[in-house]
PDB file of C-alpha atoms in Angstrom:
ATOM      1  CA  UNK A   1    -214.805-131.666 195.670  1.00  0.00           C
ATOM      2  CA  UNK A   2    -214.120-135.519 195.785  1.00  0.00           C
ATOM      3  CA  UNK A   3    -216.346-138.048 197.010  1.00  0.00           C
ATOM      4  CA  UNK A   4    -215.192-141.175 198.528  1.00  0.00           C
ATOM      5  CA  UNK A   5    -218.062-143.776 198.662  1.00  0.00           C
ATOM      6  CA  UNK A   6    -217.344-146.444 200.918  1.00  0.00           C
ATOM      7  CA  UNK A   7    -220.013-149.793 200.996  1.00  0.00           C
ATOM      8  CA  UNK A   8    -219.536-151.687 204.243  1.00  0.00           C
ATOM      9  CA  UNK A   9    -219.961-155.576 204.834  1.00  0.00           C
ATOM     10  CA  UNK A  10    -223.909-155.416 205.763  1.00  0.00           C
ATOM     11  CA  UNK A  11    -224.270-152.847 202.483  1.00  0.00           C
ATOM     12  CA  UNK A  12    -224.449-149.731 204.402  1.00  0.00           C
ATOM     13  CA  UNK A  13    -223.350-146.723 201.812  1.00  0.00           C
ATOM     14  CA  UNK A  14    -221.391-144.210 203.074  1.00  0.00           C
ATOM     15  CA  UNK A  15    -219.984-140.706 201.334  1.00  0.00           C
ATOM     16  CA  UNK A  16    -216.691-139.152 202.596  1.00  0.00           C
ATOM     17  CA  UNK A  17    -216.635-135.402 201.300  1.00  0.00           C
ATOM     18  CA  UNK A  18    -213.504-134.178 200.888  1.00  0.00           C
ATOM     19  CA  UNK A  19    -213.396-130.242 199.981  1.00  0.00           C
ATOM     20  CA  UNK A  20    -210.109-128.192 198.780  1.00  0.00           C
ATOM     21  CA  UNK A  21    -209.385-124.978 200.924  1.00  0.00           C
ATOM     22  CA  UNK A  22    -211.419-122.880 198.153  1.00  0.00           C
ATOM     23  CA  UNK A  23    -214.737-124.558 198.571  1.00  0.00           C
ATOM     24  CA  UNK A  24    -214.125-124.798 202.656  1.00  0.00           C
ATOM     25  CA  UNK A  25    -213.761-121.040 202.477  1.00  0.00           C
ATOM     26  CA  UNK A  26    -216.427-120.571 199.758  1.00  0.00           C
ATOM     27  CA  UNK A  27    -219.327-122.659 201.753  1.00  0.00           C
ATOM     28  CA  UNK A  28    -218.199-120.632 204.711  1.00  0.00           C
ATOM     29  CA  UNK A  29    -218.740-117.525 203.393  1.00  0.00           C
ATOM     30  CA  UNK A  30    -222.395-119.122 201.537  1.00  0.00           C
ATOM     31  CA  UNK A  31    -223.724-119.904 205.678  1.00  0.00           C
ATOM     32  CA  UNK A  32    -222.534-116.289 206.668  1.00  0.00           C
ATOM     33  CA  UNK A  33    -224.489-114.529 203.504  1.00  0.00           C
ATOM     34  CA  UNK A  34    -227.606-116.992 204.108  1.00  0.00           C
ATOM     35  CA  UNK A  35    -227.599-116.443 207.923  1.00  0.00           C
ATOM     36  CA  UNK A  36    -227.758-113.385 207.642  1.00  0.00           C
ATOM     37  CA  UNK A  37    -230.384-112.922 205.040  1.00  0.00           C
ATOM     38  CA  UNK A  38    -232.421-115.283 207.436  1.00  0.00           C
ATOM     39  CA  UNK A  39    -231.889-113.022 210.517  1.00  0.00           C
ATOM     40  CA  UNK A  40    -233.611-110.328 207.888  1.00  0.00           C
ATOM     41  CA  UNK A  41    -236.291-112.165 206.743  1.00  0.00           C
ATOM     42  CA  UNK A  42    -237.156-113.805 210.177  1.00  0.00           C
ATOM     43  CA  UNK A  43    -236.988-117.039 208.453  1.00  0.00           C
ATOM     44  CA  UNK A  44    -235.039-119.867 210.625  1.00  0.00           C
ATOM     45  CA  UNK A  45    -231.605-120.915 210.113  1.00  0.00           C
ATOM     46  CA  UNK A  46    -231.212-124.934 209.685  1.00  0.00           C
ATOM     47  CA  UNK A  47    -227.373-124.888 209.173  1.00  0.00           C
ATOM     48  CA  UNK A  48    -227.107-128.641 208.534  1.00  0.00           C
ATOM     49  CA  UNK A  49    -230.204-128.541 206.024  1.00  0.00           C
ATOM     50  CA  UNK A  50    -228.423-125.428 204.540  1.00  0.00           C
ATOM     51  CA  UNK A  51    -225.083-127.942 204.332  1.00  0.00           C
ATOM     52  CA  UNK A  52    -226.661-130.598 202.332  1.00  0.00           C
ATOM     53  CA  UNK A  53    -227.726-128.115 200.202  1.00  0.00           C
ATOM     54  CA  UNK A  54    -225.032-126.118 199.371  1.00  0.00           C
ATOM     55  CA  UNK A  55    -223.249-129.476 198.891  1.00  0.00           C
ATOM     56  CA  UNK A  56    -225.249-130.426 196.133  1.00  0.00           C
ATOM     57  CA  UNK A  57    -224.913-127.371 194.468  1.00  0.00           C
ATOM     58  CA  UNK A  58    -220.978-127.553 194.692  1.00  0.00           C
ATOM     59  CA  UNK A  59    -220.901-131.008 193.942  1.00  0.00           C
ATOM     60  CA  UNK A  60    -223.195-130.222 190.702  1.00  0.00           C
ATOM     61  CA  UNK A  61    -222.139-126.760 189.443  1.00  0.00           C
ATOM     62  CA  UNK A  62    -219.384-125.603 191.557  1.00  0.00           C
ATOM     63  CA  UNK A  63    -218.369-122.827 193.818  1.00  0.00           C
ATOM     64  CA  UNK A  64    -219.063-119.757 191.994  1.00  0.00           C
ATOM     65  CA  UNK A  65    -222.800-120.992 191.714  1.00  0.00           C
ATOM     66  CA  UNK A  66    -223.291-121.941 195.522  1.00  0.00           C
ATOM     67  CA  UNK A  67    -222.317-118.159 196.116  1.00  0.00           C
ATOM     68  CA  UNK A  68    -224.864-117.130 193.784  1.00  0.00           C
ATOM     69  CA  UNK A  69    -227.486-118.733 195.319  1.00  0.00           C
ATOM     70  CA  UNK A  70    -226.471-117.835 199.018  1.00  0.00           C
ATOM     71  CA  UNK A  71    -227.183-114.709 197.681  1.00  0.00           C
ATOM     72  CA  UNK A  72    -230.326-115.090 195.481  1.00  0.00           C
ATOM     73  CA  UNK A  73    -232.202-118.327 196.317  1.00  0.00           C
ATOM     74  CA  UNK A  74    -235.860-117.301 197.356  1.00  0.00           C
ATOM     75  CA  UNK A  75    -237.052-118.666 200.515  1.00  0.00           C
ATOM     76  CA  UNK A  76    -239.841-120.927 200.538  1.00  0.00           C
ATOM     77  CA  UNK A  77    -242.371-119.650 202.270  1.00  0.00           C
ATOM     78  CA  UNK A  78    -244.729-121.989 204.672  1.00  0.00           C
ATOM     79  CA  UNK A  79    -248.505-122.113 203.332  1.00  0.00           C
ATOM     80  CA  UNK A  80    -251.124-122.758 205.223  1.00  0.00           C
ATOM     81  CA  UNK A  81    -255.357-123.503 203.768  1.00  0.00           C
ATOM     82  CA  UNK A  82    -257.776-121.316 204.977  1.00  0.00           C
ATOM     83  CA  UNK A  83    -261.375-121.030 204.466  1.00  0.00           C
ATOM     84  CA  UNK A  84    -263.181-118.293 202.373  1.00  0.00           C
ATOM     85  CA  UNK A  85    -266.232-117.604 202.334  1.00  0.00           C
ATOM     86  CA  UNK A  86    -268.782-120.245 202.377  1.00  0.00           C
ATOM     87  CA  UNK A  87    -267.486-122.847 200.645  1.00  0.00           C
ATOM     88  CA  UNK A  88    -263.927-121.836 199.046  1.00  0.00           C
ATOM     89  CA  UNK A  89    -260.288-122.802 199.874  1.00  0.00           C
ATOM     90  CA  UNK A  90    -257.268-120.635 199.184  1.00  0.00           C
ATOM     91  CA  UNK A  91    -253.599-121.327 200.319  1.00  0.00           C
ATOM     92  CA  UNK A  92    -251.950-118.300 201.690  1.00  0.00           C
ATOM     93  CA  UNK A  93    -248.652-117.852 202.721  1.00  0.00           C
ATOM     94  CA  UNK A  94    -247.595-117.014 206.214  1.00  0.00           C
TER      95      UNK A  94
END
């Protein structure tokens, strides 16, 4: 992975990505092993949050770890507050 960070005139940043066949194929293969473990969970499947994500993780630690966690990152559950009893609070997930 190589980043190209361009600055324009008004100081606007912009990142250009550019990705070797390798980590093309490998975050390819990371959105077909996460969509599918979201079809199993029932969780939602935000492909462009998933992107950024996986991104990151290449850019950081490279394609053997953004395969790993496709595989083993645990979802993060929504919680919600709920009242019990008369005057307690508990988060619970949902």
């Amino acid at each position: 992975m190589r980043v190209e960070r361009k600055i324009g005139k008004f100081g606007e940043i912009t990142d250009i990505i550019h990705l070797d066949n390798s980590e093309v194929e490998a975050l390819d293969q990371a959105h077909e092993i996460i969509r599918e473990r979201c079809l199993q969970e029932g969780v939602p499947y935000d492909k462009e949050a998933i992107e950024y994500w996986l991104e990151g993780i290449l850019r950081c630690e490279g394609v053997d770890k953004v395969l790993h966690m496709a595989r083993n990152a645990p979802f993060a559950r929504k919680k919600t507050t709920r009242s019990v009893g008369y005057a307690g609070k508990t988060e619970v997930e949902e």
